Amino acid sequence: MISAARVAKDDDVHSTKLNLLCLLKKLIPTNVRR
């Protein structure tokens, strides 16, 4: 049960990171590069 909860928390963190990346990609056009 503890391991399952740990995995769930890791998945949440990973999903939030992906969401932030998606938001950054939407805010910053891909054609604009440094």
PDB file of C-alpha atoms in Angstrom:
ATOM      1  CA  MET A   1       0.000   0.000   0.000  1.00  0.00           C
ATOM      2  CA  ILE A   2       2.825   2.429   0.856  1.00  0.00           C
ATOM      3  CA  SER A   3       4.568   1.735  -2.453  1.00  0.00           C
ATOM      4  CA  ALA A   4       1.286   2.275  -4.345  1.00  0.00           C
ATOM      5  CA  ALA A   5       0.768   5.635  -2.626  1.00  0.00           C
ATOM      6  CA  ARG A   6       4.355   6.574  -3.449  1.00  0.00           C
ATOM      7  CA  VAL A   7       3.865   5.710  -7.109  1.00  0.00           C
ATOM      8  CA  ALA A   8       0.628   7.718  -7.205  1.00  0.00           C
ATOM      9  CA  LYS A   9       2.396  10.763  -5.765  1.00  0.00           C
ATOM     10  CA  ASP A  10       5.231  10.405  -8.308  1.00  0.00           C
ATOM     11  CA  ASP A  11       2.662  10.187 -11.123  1.00  0.00           C
ATOM     12  CA  ASP A  12       0.986  13.373  -9.872  1.00  0.00           C
ATOM     13  CA  VAL A  13       4.304  15.229  -9.822  1.00  0.00           C
ATOM     14  CA  HIS A  14       5.159  13.942 -13.296  1.00  0.00           C
ATOM     15  CA  SER A  15       1.753  14.935 -14.682  1.00  0.00           C
ATOM     16  CA  THR A  16       2.046  18.418 -13.189  1.00  0.00           C
ATOM     17  CA  LYS A  17       5.491  18.803 -14.784  1.00  0.00           C
ATOM     18  CA  LEU A  18       4.057  17.734 -18.153  1.00  0.00           C
ATOM     19  CA  ASN A  19       1.213  20.229 -17.739  1.00  0.00           C
ATOM     20  CA  LEU A  20       3.691  23.021 -16.994  1.00  0.00           C
ATOM     21  CA  LEU A  21       5.724  22.069 -20.079  1.00  0.00           C
ATOM     22  CA  CYS A  22       2.561  22.151 -22.204  1.00  0.00           C
ATOM     23  CA  LEU A  23       1.667  25.590 -20.827  1.00  0.00           C
ATOM     24  CA  LEU A  24       5.176  26.869 -21.558  1.00  0.00           C
ATOM     25  CA  LYS A  25       4.966  25.527 -25.116  1.00  0.00           C
ATOM     26  CA  LYS A  26       1.605  27.267 -25.577  1.00  0.00           C
ATOM     27  CA  LEU A  27       2.883  30.548 -24.137  1.00  0.00           C
ATOM     28  CA  ILE A  28       6.192  30.426 -26.031  1.00  0.00           C
ATOM     29  CA  PRO A  29       5.797  29.681 -29.772  1.00  0.00           C
ATOM     30  CA  THR A  30       7.995  26.813 -30.940  1.00  0.00           C
ATOM     31  CA  ASN A  31       9.199  28.843 -33.929  1.00  0.00           C
ATOM     32  CA  VAL A  32      10.819  31.345 -31.532  1.00  0.00           C
ATOM     33  CA  ARG A  33      14.190  29.944 -30.515  1.00  0.00           C
ATOM     34  CA  ARG A  34      17.264  31.453 -28.879  1.00  0.00           C
TER      35      ARG A  34
END
